[in-house]
GROMACS .gro file of N, CA and C in nm:
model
  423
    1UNK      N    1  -0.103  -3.568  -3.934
    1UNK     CA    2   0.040  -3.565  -3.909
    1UNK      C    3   0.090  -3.421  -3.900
    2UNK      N    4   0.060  -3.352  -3.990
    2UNK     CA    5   0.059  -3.193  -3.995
    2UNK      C    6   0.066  -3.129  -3.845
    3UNK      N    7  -0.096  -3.139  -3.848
    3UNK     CA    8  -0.139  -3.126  -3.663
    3UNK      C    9  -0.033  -3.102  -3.595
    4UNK      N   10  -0.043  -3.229  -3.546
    4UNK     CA   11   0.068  -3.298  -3.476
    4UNK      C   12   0.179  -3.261  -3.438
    5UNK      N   13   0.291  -3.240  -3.571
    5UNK     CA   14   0.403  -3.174  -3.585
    5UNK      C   15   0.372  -3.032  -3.562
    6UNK      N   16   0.290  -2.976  -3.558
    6UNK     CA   17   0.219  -2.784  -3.520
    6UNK      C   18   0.224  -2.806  -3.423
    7UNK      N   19   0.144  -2.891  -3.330
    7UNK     CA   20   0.145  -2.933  -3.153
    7UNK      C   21   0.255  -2.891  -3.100
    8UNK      N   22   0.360  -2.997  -3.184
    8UNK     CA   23   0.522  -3.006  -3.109
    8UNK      C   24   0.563  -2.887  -3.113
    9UNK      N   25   0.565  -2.815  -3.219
    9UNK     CA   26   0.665  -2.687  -3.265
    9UNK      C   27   0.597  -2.557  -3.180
   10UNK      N   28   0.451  -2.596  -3.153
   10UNK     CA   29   0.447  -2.440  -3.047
   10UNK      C   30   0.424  -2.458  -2.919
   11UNK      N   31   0.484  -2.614  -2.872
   11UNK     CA   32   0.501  -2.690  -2.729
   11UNK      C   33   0.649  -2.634  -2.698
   12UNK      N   34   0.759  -2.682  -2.803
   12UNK     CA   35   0.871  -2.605  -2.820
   12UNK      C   36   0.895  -2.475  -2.743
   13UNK      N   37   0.825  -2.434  -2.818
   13UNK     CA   38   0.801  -2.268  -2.834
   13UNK      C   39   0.780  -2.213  -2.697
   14UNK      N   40   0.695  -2.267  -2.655
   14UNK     CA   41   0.634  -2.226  -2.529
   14UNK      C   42   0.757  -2.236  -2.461
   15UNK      N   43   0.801  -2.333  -2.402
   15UNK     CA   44   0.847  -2.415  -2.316
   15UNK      C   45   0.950  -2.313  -2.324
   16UNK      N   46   1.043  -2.268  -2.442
   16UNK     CA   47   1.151  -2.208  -2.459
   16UNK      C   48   1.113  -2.058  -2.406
   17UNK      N   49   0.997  -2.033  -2.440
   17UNK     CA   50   0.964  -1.844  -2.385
   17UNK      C   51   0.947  -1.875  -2.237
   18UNK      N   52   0.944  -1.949  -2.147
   18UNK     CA   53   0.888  -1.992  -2.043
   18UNK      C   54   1.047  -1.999  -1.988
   19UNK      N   55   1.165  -2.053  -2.023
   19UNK     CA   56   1.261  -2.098  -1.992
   19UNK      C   57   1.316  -1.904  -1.986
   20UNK      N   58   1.338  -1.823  -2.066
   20UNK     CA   59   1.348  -1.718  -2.095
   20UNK      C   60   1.313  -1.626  -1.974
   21UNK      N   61   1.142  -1.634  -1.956
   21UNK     CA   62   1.073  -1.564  -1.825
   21UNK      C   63   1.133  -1.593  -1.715
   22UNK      N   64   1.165  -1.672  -1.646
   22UNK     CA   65   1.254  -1.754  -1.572
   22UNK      C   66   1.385  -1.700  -1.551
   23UNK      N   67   1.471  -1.673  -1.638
   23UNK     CA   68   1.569  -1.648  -1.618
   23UNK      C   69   1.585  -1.491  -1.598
   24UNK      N   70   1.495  -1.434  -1.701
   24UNK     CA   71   1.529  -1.295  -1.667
   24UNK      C   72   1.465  -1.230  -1.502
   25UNK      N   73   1.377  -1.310  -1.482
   25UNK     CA   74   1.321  -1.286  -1.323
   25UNK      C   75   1.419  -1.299  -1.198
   26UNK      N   76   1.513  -1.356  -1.273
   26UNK     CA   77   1.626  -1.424  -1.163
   26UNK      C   78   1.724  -1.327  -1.143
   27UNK      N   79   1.734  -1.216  -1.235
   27UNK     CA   80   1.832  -1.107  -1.234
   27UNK      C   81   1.882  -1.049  -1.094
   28UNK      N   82   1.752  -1.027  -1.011
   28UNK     CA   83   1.817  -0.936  -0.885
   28UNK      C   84   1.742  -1.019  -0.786
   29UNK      N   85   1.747  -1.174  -0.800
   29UNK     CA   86   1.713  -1.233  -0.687
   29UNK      C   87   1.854  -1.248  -0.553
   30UNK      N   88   1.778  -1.229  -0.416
   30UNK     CA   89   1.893  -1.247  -0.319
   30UNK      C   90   1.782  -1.373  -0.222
   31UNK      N   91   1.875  -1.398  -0.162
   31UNK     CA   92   1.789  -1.494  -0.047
   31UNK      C   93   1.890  -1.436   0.069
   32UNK      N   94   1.854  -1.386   0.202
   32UNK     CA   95   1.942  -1.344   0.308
   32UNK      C   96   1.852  -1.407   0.409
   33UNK      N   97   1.978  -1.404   0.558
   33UNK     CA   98   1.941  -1.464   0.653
   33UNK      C   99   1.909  -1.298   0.721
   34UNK      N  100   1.800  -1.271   0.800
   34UNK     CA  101   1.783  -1.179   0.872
   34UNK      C  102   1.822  -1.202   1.030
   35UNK      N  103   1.907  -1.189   1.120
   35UNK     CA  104   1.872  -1.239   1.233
   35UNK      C  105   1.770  -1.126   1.335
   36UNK      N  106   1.760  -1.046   1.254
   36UNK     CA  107   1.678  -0.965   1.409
   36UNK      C  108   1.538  -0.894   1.377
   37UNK      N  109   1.420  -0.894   1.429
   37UNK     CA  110   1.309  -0.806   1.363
   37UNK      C  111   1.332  -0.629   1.262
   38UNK      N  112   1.264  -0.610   1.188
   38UNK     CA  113   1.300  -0.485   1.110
   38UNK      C  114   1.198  -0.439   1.052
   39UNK      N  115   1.214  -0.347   1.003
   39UNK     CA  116   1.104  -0.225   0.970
   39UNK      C  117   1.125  -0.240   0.776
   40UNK      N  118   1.029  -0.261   0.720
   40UNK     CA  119   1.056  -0.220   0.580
   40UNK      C  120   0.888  -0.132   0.518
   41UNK      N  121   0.919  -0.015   0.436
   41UNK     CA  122   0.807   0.049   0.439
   41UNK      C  123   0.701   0.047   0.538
   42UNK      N  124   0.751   0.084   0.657
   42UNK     CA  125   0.631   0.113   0.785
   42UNK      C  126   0.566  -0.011   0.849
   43UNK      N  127   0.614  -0.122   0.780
   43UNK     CA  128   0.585  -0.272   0.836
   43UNK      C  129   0.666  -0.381   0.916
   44UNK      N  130   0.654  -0.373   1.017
   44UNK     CA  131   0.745  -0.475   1.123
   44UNK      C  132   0.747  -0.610   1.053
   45UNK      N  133   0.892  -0.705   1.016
   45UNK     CA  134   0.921  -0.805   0.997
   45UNK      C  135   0.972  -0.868   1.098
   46UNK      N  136   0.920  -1.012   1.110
   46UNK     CA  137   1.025  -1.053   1.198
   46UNK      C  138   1.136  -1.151   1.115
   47UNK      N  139   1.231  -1.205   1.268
   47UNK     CA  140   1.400  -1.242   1.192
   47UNK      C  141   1.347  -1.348   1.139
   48UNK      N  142   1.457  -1.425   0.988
   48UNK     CA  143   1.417  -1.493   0.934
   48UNK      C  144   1.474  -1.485   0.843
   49UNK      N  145   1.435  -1.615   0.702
   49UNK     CA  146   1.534  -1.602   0.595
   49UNK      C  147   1.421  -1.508   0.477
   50UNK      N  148   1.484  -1.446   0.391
   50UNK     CA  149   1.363  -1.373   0.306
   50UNK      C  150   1.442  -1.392   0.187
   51UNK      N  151   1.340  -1.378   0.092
   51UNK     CA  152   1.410  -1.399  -0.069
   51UNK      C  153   1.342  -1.238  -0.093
   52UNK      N  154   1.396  -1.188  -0.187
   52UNK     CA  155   1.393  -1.080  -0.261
   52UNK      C  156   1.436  -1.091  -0.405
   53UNK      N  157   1.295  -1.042  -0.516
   53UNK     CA  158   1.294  -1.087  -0.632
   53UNK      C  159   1.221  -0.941  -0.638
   54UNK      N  160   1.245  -0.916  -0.823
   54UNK     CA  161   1.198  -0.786  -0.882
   54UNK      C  162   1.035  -0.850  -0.912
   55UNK      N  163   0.978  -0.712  -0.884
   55UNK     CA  164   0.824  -0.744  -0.900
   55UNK      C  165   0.818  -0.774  -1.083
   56UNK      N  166   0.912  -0.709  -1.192
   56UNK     CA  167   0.885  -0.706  -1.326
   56UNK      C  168   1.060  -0.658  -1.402
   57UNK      N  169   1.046  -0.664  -1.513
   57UNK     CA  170   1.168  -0.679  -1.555
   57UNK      C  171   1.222  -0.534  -1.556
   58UNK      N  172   1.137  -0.435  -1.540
   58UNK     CA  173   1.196  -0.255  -1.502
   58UNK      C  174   1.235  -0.291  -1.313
   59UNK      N  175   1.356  -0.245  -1.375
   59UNK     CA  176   1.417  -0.232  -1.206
   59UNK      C  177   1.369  -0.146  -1.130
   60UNK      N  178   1.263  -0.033  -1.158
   60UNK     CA  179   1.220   0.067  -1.085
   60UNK      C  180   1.019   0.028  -1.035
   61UNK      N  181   1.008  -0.060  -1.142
   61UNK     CA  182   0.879  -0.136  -1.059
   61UNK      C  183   0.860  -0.168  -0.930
   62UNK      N  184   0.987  -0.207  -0.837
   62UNK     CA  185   0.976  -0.233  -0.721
   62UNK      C  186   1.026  -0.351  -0.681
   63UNK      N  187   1.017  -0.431  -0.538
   63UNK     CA  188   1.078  -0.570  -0.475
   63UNK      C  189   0.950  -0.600  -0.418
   64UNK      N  190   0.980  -0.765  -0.430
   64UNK     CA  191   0.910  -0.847  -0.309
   64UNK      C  192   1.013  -0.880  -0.234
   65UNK      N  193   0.971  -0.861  -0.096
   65UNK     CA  194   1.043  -0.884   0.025
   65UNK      C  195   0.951  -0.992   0.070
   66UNK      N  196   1.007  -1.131   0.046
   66UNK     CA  197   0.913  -1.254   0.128
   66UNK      C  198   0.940  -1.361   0.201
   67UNK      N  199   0.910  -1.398   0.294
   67UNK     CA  200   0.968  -1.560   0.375
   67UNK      C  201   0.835  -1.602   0.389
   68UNK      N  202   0.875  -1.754   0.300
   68UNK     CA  203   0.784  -1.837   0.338
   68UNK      C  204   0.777  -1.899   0.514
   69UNK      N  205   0.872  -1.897   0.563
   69UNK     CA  206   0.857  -1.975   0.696
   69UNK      C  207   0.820  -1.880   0.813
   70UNK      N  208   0.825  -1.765   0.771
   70UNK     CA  209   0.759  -1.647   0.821
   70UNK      C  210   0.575  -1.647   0.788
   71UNK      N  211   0.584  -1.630   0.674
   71UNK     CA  212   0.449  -1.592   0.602
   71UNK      C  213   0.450  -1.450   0.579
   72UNK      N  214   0.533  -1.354   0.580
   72UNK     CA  215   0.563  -1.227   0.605
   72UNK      C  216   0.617  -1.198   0.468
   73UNK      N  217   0.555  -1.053   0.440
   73UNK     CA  218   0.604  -1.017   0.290
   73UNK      C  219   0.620  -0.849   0.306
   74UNK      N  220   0.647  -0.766   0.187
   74UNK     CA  221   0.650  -0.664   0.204
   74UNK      C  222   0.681  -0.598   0.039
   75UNK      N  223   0.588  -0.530  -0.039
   75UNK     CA  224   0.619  -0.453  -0.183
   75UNK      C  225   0.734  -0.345  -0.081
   76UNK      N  226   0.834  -0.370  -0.161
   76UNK     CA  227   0.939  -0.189  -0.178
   76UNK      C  228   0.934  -0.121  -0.273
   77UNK      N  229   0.918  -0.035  -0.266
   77UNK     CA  230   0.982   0.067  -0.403
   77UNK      C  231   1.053   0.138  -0.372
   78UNK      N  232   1.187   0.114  -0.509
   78UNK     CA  233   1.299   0.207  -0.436
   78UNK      C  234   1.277   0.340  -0.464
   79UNK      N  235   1.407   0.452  -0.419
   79UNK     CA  236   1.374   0.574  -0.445
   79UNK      C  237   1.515   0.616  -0.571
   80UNK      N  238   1.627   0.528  -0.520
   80UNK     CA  239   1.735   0.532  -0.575
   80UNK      C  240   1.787   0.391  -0.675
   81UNK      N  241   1.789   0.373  -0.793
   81UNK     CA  242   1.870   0.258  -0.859
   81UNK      C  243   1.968   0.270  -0.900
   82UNK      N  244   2.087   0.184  -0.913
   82UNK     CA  245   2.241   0.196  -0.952
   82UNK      C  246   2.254   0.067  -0.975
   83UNK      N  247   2.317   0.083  -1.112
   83UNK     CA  248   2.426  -0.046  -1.125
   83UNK      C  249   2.512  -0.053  -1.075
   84UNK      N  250   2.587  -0.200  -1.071
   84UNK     CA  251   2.674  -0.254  -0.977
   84UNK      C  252   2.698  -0.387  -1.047
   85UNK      N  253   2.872  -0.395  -1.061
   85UNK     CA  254   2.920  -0.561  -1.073
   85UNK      C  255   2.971  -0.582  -0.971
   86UNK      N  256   2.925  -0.571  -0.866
   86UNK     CA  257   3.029  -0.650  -0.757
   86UNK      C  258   2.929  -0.759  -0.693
   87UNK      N  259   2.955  -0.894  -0.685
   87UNK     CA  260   2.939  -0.998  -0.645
   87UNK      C  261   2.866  -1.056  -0.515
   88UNK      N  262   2.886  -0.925  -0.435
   88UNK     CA  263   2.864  -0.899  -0.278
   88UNK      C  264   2.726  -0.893  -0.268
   89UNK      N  265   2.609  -0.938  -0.228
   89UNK     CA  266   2.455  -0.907  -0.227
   89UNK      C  267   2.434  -0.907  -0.090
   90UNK      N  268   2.368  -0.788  -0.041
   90UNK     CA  269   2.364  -0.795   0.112
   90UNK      C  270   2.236  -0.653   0.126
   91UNK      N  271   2.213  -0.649   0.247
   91UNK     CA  272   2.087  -0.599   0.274
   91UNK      C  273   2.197  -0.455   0.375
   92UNK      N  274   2.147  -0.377   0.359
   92UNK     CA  275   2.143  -0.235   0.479
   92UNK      C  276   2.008  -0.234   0.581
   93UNK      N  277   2.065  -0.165   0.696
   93UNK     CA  278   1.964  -0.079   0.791
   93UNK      C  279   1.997   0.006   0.804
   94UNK      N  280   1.956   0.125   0.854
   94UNK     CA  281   1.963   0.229   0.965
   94UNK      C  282   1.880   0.179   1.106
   95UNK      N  283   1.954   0.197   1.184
   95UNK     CA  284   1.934   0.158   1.365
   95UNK      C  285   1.882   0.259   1.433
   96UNK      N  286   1.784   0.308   1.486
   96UNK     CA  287   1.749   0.377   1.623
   96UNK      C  288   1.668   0.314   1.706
   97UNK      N  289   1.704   0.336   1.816
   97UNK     CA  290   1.614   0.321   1.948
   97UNK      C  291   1.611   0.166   1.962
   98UNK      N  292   1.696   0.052   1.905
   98UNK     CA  293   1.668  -0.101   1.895
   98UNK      C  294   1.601  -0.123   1.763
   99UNK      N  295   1.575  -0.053   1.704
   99UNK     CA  296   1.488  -0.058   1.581
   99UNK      C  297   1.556  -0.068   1.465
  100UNK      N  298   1.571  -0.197   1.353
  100UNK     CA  299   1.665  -0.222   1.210
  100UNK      C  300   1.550  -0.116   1.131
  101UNK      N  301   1.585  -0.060   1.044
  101UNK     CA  302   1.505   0.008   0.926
  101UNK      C  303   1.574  -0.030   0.804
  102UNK      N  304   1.511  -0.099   0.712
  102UNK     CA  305   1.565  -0.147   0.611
  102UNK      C  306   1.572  -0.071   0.525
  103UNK      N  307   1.713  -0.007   0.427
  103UNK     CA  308   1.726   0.075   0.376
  103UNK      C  309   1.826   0.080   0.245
  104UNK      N  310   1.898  -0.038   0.196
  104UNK     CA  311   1.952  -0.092   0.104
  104UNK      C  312   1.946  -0.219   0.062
  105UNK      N  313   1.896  -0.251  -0.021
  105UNK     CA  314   1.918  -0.387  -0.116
  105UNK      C  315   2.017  -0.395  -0.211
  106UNK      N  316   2.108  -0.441  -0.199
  106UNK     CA  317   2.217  -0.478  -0.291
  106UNK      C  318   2.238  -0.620  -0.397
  107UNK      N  319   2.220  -0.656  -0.521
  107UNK     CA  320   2.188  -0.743  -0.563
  107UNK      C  321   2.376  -0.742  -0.671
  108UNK      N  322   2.352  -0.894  -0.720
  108UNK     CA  323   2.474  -0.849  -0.809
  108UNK      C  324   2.465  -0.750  -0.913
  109UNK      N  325   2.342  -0.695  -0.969
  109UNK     CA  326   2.395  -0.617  -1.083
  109UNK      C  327   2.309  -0.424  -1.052
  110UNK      N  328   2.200  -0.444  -0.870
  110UNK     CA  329   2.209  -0.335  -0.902
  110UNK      C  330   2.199  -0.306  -0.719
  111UNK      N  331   2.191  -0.164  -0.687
  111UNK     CA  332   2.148  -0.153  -0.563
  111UNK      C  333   2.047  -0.058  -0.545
  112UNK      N  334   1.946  -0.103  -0.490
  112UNK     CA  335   1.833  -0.059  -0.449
  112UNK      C  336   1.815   0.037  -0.282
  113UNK      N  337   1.846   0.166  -0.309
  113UNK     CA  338   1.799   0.251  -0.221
  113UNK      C  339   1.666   0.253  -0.201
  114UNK      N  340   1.597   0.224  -0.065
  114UNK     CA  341   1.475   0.200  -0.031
  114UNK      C  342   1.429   0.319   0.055
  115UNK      N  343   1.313   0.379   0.096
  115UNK     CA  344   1.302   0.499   0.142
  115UNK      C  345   1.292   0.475   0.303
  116UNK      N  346   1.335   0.526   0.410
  116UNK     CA  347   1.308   0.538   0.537
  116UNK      C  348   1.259   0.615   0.618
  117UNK      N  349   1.129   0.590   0.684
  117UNK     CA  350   1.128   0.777   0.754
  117UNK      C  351   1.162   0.761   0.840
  118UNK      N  352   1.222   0.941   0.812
  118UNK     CA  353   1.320   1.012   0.920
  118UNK      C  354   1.200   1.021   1.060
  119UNK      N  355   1.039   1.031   1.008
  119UNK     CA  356   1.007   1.044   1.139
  119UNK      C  357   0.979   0.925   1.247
  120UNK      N  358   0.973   0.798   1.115
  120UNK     CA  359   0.944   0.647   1.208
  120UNK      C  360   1.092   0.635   1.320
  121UNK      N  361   1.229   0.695   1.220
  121UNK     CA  362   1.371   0.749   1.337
  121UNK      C  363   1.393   0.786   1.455
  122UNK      N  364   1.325   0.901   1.457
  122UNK     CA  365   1.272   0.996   1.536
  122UNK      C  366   1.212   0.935   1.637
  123UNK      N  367   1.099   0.857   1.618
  123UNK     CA  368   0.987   0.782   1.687
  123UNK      C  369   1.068   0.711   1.816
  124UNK      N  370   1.154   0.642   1.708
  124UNK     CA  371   1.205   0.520   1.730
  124UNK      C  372   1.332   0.543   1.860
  125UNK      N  373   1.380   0.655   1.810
  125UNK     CA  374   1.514   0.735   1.893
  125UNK      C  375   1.467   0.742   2.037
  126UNK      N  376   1.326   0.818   2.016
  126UNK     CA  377   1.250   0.884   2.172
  126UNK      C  378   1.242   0.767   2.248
  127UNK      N  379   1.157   0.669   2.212
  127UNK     CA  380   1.122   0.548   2.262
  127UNK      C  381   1.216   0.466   2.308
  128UNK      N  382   1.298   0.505   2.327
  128UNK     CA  383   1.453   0.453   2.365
  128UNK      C  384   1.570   0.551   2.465
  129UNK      N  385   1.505   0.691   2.465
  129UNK     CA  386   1.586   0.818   2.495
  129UNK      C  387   1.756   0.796   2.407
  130UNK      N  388   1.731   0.736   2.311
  130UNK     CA  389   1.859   0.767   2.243
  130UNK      C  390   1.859   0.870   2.129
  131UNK      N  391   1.922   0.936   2.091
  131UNK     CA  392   1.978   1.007   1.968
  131UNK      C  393   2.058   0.969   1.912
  132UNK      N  394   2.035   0.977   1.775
  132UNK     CA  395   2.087   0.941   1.652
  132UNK      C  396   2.065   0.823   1.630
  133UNK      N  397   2.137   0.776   1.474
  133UNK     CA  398   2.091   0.666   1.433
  133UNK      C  399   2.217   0.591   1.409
  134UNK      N  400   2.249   0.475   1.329
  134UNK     CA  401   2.348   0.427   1.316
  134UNK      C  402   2.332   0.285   1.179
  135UNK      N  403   2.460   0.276   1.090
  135UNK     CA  404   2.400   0.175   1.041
  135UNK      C  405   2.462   0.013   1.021
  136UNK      N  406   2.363  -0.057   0.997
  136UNK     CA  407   2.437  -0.189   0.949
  136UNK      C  408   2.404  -0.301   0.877
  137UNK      N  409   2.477  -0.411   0.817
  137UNK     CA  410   2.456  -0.455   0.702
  137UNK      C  411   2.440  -0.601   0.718
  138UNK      N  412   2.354  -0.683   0.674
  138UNK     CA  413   2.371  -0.829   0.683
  138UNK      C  414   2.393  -0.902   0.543
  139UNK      N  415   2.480  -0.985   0.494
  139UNK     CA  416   2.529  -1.046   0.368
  139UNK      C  417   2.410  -1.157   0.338
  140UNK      N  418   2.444  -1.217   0.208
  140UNK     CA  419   2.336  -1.331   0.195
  140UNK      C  420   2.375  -1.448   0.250
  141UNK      N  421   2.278  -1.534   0.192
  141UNK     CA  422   2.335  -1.688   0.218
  141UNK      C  423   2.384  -1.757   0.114
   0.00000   0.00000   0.00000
């Protein structure tokens, strides 16, 4: 009977640290609709819906960038972190040459500056004969 009642109490237990892991993982989750292909760390995505979740409970560990209906993923690491209470969760680019470069993650409690190169820009500008860049933002769902 002892047993038994030990079984239950660190079934409990579990279940409750498990309920815990869970929630704190959920902190800087976003789900956004992408509509157009984009660049994140040097890797072409295409459009689609993506969830974005913290790789670990340090906000500077990094993001998963993933769509299942894609099959397409991508580790970020930011360069910049900031808190934030505003409600608004939405994604940034920088634009050249037709090209999205993904370059802000905004979650409710922080925003994630992501790094871009200026020379994939550059690249991107020529291949287009345009100059300069430009930017813009898509909200969640």
């Amino acid at each position: 009977m002892k047993k038994l009642c030990l079984r239950i109490a660190v079934a409990l237990v579990s279940f409750a640290g498990l309920g815990i892991t869970a929630k704190a993982q959920a902190v800087d989750q976003v789900v956004v609709t992408i509509p157009f292909e984009f660049v994140v760390t040097g890797k072409t995505l295409p459009a689609g819906t993506y969830r974005v979740n913290r790789v670990s409970d340090d906000r500077w560990a990094g993001l998963i960038f993933s769509s299942f209906e894609n099959r397409a993923s991508a580790i970020v690491h930011p360069i910049e972190v900031e808190s934030t209470s505003d409600d608004k969760a939405h994604v940034s680019f920088e634009t050249a040459g037709g090209e999205h470069f993904l370059s802000k993650i905004e979650t409710a409690n922080n925003v994630f500056t992501i790094p871009v190169s200026r020379a994939a820009i550059l690249l991107a500008s020529e291949k287009s004969h345009t100059n300069g860049s430009s930017g813009s933002s898509v909200g969640t769902d």
